[in-house]
mmCIF file of C-alpha atoms in Angstrom:
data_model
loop_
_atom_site.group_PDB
_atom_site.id
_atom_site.type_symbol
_atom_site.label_atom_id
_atom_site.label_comp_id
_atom_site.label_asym_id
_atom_site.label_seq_id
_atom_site.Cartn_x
_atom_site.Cartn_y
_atom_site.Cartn_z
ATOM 1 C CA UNK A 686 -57.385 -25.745 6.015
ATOM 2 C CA UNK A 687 -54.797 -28.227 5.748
ATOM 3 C CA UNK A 688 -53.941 -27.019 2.257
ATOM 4 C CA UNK A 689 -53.786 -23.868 2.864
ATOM 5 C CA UNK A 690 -51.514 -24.252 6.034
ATOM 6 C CA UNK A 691 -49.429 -26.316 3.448
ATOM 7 C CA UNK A 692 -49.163 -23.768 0.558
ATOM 8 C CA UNK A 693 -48.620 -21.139 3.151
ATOM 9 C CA UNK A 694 -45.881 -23.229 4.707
ATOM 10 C CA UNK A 695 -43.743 -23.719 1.011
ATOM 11 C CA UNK A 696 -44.378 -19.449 0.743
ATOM 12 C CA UNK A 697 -42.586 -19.404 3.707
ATOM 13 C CA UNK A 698 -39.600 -21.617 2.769
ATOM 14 C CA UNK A 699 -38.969 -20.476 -0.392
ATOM 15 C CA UNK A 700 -38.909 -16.733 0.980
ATOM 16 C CA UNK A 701 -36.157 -18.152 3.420
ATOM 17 C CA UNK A 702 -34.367 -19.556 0.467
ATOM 18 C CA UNK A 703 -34.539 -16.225 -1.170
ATOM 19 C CA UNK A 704 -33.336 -13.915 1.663
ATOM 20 C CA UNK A 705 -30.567 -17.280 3.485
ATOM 21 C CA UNK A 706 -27.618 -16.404 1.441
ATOM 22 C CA UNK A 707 -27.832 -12.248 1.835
ATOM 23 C CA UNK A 708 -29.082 -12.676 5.867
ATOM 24 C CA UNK A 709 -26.155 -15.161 6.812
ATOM 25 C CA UNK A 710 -23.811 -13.795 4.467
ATOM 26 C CA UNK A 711 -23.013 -16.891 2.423
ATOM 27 C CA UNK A 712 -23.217 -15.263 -0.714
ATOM 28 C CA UNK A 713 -20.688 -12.437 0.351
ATOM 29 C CA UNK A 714 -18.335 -15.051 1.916
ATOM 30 C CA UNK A 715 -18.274 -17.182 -1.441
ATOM 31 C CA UNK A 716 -17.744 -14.292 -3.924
ATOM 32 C CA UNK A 717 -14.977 -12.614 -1.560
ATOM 33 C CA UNK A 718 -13.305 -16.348 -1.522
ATOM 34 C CA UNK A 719 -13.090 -16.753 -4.982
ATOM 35 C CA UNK A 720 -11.710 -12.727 -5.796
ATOM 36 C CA UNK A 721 -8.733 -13.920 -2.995
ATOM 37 C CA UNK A 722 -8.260 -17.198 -4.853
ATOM 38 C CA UNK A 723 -8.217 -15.827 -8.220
ATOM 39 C CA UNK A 724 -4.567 -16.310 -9.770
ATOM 40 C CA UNK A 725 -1.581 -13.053 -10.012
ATOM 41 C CA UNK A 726 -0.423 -12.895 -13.199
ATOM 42 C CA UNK A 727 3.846 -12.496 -13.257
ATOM 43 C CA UNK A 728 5.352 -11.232 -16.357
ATOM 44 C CA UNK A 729 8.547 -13.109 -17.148
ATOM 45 C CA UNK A 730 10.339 -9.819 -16.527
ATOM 46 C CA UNK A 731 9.712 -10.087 -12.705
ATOM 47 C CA UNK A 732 12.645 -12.107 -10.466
ATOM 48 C CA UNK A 733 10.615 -13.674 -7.415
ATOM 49 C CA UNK A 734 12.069 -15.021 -4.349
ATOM 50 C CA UNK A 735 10.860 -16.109 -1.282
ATOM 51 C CA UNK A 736 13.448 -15.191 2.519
ATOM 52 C CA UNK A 737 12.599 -17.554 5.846
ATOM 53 C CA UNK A 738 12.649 -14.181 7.625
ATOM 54 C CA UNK A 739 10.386 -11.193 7.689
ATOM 55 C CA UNK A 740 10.490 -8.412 6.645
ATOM 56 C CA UNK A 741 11.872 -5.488 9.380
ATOM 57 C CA UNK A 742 12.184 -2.310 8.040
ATOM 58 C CA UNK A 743 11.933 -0.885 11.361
ATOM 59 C CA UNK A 744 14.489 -2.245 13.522
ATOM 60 C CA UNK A 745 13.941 -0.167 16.410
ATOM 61 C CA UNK A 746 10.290 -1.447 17.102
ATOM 62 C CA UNK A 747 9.739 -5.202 17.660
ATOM 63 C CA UNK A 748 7.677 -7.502 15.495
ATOM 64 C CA UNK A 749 4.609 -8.628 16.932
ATOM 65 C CA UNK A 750 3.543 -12.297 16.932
ATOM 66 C CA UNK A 751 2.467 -13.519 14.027
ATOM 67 C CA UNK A 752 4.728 -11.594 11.921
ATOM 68 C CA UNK A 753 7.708 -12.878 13.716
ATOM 69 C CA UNK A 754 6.832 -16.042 11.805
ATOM 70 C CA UNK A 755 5.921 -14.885 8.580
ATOM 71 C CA UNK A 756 8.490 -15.057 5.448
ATOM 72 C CA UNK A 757 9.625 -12.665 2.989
ATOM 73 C CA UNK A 758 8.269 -11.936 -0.625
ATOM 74 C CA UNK A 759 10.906 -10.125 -2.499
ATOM 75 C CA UNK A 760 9.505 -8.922 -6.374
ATOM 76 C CA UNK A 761 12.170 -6.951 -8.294
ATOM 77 C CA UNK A 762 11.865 -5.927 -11.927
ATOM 78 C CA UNK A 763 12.771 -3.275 -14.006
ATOM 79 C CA UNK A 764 10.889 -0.377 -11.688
ATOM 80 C CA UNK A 765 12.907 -1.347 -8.610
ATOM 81 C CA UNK A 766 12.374 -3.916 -5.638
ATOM 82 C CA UNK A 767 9.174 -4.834 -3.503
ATOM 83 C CA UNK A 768 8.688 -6.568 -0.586
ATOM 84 C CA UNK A 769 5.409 -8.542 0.548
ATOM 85 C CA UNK A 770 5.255 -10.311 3.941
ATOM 86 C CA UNK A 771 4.228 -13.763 3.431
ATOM 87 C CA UNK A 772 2.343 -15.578 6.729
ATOM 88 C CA UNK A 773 3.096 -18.837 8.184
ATOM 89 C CA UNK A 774 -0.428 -19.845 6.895
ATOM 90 C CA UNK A 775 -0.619 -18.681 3.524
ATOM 91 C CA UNK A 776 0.211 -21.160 1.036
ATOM 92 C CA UNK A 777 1.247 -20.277 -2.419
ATOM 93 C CA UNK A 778 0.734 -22.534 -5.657
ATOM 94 C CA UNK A 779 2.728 -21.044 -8.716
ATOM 95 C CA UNK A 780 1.435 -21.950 -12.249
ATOM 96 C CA UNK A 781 2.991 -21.926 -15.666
ATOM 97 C CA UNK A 782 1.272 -22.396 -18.785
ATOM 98 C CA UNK A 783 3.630 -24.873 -20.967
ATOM 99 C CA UNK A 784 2.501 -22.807 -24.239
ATOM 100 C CA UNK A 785 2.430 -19.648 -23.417
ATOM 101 C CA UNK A 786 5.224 -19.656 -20.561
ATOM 102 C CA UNK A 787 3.014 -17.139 -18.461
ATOM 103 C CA UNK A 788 3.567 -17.612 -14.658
ATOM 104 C CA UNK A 789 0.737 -17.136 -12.088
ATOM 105 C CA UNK A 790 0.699 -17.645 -8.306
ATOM 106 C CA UNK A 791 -2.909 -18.006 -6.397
ATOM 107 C CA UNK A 792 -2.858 -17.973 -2.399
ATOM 108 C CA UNK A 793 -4.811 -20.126 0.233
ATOM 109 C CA UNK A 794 -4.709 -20.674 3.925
ATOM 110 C CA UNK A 795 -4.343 -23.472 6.120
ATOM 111 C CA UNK A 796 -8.010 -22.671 7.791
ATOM 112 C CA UNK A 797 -10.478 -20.622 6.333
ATOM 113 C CA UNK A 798 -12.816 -20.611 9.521
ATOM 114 C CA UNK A 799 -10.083 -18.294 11.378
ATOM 115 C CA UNK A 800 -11.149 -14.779 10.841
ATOM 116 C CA UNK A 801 -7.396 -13.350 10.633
ATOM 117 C CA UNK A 802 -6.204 -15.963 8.468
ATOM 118 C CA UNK A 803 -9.365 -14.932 5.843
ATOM 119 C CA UNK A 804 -8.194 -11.275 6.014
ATOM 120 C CA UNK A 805 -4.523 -11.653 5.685
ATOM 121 C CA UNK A 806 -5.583 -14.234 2.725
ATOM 122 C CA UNK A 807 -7.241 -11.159 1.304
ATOM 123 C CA UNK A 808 -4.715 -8.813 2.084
ATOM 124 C CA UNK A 809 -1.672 -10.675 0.991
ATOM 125 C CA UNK A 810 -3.412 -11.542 -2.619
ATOM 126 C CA UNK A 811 -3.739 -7.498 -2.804
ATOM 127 C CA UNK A 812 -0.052 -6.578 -1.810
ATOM 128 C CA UNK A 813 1.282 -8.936 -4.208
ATOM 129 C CA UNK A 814 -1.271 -7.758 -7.240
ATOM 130 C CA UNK A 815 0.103 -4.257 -6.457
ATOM 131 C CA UNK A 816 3.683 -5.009 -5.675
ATOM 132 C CA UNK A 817 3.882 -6.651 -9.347
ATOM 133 C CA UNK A 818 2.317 -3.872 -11.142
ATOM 134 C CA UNK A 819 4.560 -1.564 -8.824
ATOM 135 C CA UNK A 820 7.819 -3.251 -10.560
ATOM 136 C CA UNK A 821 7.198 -3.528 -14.070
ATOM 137 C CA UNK A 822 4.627 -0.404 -14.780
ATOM 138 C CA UNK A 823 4.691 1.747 -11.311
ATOM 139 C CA UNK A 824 2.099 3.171 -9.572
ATOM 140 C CA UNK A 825 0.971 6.896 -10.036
ATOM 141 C CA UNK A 826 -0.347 9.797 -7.489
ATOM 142 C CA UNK A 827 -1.276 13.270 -8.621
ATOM 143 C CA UNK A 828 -1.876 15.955 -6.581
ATOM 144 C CA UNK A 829 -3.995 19.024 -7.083
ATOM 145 C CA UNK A 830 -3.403 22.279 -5.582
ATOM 146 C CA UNK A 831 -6.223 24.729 -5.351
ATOM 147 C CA UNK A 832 -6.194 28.216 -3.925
ATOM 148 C CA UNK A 833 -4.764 31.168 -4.691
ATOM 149 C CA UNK A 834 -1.118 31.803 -4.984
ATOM 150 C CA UNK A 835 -0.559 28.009 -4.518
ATOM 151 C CA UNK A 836 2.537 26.301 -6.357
ATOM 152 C CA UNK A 837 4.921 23.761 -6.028
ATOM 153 C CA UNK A 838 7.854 23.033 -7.909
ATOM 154 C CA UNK A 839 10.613 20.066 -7.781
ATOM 155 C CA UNK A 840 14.149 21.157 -7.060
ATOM 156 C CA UNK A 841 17.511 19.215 -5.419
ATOM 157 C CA UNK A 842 17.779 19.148 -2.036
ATOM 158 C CA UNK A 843 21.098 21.017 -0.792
ATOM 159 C CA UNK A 844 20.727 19.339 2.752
ATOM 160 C CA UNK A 845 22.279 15.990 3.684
ATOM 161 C CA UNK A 846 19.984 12.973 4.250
ATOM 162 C CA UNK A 847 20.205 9.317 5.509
ATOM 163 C CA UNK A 848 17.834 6.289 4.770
ATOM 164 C CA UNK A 849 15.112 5.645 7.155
ATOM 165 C CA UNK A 850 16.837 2.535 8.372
ATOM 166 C CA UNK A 851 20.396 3.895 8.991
ATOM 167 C CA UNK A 852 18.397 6.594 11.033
ATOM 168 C CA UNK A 853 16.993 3.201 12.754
ATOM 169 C CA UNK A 854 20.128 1.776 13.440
ATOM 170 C CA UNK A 855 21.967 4.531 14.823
ATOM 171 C CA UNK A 856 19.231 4.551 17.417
ATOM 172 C CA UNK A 857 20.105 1.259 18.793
ATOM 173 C CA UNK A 858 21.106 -2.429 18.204
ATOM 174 C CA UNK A 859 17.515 -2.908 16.884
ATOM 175 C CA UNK A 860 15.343 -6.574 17.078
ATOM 176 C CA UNK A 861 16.473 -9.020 14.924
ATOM 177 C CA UNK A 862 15.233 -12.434 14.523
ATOM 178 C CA UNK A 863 17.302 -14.244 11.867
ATOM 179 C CA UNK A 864 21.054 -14.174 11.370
ATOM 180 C CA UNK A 865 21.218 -12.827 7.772
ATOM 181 C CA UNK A 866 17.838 -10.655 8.407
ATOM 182 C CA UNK A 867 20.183 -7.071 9.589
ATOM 183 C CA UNK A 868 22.525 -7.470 6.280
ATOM 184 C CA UNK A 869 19.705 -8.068 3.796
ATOM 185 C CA UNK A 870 17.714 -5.372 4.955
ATOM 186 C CA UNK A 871 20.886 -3.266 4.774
ATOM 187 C CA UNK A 872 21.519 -4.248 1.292
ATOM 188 C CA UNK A 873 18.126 -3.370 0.109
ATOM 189 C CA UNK A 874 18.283 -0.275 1.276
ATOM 190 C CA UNK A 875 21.555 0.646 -0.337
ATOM 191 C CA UNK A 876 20.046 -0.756 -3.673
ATOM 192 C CA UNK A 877 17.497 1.899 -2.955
ATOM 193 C CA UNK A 878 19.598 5.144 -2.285
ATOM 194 C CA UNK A 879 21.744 3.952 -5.218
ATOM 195 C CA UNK A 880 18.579 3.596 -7.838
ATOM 196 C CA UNK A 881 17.061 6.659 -6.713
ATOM 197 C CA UNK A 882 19.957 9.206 -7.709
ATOM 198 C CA UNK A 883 20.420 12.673 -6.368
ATOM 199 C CA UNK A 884 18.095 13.760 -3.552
ATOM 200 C CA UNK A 885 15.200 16.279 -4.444
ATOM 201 C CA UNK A 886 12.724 17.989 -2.376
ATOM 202 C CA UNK A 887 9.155 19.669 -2.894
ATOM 203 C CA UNK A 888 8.874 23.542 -2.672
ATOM 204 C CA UNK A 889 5.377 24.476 -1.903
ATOM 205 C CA UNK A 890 3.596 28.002 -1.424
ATOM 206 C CA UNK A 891 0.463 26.984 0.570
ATOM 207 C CA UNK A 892 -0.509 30.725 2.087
ATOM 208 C CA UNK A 893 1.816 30.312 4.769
ATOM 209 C CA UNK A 894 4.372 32.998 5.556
ATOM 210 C CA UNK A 895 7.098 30.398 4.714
ATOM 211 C CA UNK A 896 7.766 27.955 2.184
ATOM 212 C CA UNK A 897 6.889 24.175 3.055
ATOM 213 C CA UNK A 898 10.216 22.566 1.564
ATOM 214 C CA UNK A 899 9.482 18.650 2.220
ATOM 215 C CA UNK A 900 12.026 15.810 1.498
ATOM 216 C CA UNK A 901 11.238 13.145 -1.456
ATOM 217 C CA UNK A 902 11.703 9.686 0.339
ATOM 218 C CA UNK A 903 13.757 7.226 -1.651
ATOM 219 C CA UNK A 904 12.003 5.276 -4.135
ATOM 220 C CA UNK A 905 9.672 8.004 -5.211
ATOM 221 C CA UNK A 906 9.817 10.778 -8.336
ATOM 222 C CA UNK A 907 8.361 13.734 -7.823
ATOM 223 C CA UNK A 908 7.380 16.079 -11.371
ATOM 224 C CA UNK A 909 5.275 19.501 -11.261
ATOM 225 C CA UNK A 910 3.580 19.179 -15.190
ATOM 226 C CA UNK A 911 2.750 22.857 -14.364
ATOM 227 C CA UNK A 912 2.716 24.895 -10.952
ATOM 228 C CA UNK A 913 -0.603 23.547 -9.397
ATOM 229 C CA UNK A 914 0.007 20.221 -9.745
ATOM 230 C CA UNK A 915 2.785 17.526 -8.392
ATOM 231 C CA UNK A 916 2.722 14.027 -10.206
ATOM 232 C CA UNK A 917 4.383 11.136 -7.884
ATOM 233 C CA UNK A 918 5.777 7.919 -9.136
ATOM 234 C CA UNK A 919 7.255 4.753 -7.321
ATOM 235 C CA UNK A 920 6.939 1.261 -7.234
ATOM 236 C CA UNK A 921 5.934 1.022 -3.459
ATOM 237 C CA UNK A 922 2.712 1.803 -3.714
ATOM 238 C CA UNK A 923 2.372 2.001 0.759
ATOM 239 C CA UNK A 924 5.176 4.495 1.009
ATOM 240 C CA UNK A 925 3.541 6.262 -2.185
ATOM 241 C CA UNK A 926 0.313 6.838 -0.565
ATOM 242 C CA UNK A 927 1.939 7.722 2.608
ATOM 243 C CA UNK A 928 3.690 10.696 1.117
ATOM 244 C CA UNK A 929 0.850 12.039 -0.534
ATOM 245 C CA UNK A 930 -1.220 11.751 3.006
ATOM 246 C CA UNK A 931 2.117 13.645 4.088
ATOM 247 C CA UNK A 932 1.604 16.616 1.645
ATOM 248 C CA UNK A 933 -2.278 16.437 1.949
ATOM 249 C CA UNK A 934 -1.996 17.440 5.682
ATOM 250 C CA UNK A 935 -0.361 20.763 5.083
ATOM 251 C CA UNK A 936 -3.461 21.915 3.517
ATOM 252 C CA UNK A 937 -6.252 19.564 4.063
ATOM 253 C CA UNK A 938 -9.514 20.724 1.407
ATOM 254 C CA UNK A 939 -11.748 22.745 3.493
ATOM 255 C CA UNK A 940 -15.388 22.753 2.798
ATOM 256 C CA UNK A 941 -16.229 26.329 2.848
ATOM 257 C CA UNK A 942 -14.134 27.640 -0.177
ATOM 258 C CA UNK A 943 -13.124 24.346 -1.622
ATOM 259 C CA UNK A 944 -9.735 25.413 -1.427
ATOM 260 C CA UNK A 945 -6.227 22.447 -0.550
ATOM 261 C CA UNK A 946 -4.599 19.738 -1.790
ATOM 262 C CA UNK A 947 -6.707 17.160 -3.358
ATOM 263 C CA UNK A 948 -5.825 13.374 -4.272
ATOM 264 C CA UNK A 949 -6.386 12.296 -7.655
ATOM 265 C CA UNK A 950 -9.812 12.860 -8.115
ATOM 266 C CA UNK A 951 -10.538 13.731 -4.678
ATOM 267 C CA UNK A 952 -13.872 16.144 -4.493
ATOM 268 C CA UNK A 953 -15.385 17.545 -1.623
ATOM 269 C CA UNK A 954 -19.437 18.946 -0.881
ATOM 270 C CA UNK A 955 -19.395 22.756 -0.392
ATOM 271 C CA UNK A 956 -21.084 24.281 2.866
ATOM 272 C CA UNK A 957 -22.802 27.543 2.991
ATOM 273 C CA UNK A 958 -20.904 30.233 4.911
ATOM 274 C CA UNK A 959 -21.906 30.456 8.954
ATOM 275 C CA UNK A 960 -24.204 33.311 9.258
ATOM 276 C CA UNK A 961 -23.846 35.168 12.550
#
């Protein structure tokens, strides 16, 4: 009896040493640790400096809390100019191998038992993976349009246009929290409008009874390889994906005819007419 309680016992134990890591998580924590501490590579072609402000491309709307504090990550290389926001908590470490001259930079927090400083650990790793390929190769969106008598084509825009942030500080005197913070932000964005050239704009036919003509933000290209597609380009890979969501919404896919814009390789299930 005694042996058998025993043997039954150890079954028991190592079936909670099987199932521990998966039930409390462990394992999850340990592997998403090391992805966040795992090293960005930096090509030598890539200027990176750090700003004791953050960033504020919105002048208009105050910074919350926490990212009043934060600092500013500027990457700029031969695709343009990116900036990462860079928490109080985050610590960076920058590497160079001697030999080989490569430059890395891995990220870690002050605390890793505080949940937000284990997400923004995560995030900021991300931004700066992305903001690095964003400035040396680019980052690429292309955009399918399906239906019939749907086309697009790229053509200049006749109509005046201003930056987002002079739009911002016509408004009002915006929030500012660091003497130099207004000017650099300024500066950036004239780097911008002067890298970008002369202003373009989409011309869709989506079935309306009117042409969609929509603005090209600056920092992103816009090609049509043929009529039914639009190919988008920048080094921001945030405001990227925000103007494809833009163009998306004018003709989200529906799931009865499979007809809209689609994302990359965006699919969609099919549903059987309604039957009355």
């Amino acid at each position: 009896m005694h042996a058998g309680g025993s043997r039954s016992l150890l079954t028991t134990l190592q079936s909670v040493a099987r199932i521990t890591p998966r039930a409390t998580g462990i394992g999850a924590v340990v592997r998403s640790a090391h992805t966040r501490t795992e090293p960005v590579k930096v090509p030598s072609s890539i200027t990176v400096s750090v700003l004791d402000f953050p960033p504020q491309p919105r002048p208009t709307r105050p910074l919350s809390a926490l990212m009043r504090k934060a600092k500013t990550m500027v990457f700029s290389g031969p695709n343009g100019e990116v900036v990462v926001p860079l928490h109080y908590f985050v610590q960076v470490k920058w590497k160079e191998d001697a030999e080989t001259k490569e430059r890395s930079v891995a990220f870690g927090i002050q605390d890793e038992s505080v949940k937000v400083q284990r997400g923004i650990w995560g995030l900021t790793r991300a931004l700066c993976a992305n903001a690095v390929k964003g400035v040396v190769d680019g980052h690429e969106v292309r955009l399918r349009l399906v239906g019939v008598g749907y086309r697009a084509s790229v053509e200049k825009d006749p109509m005046p246009r201003k930056h987002p942030l002079q739009v911002e500080l016509e408004r009002s005197r915006g929030h500012w929290y660091a003497p130099d913070q207004k000017q650099t932000e300024i500066d950036r964005a004239e780097r911008l409008v002067n890298a970008s050239g002369p202003t373009e704009r989409l011309h869709l036919r989506l079935g309306y009874s009117h042409p969609v003509l929509l603005p090209i933000p600056y920092g992103i290209k816009a090609a049509t390889p043929n009529p039914t597609t639009i190919v988008l380009t920048s080094a921001n890979k945030e405001l990227l994906g925000q103007f494809a969501q833009e163009i998306r919404h004018y003709r989200k896919p529906e799931p009865y005819k499979g007809k809209g814009i689609f994302i990359n390789d965006e699919q969609i299930k099919l549903k059987s007419p309604k039957k009355k």
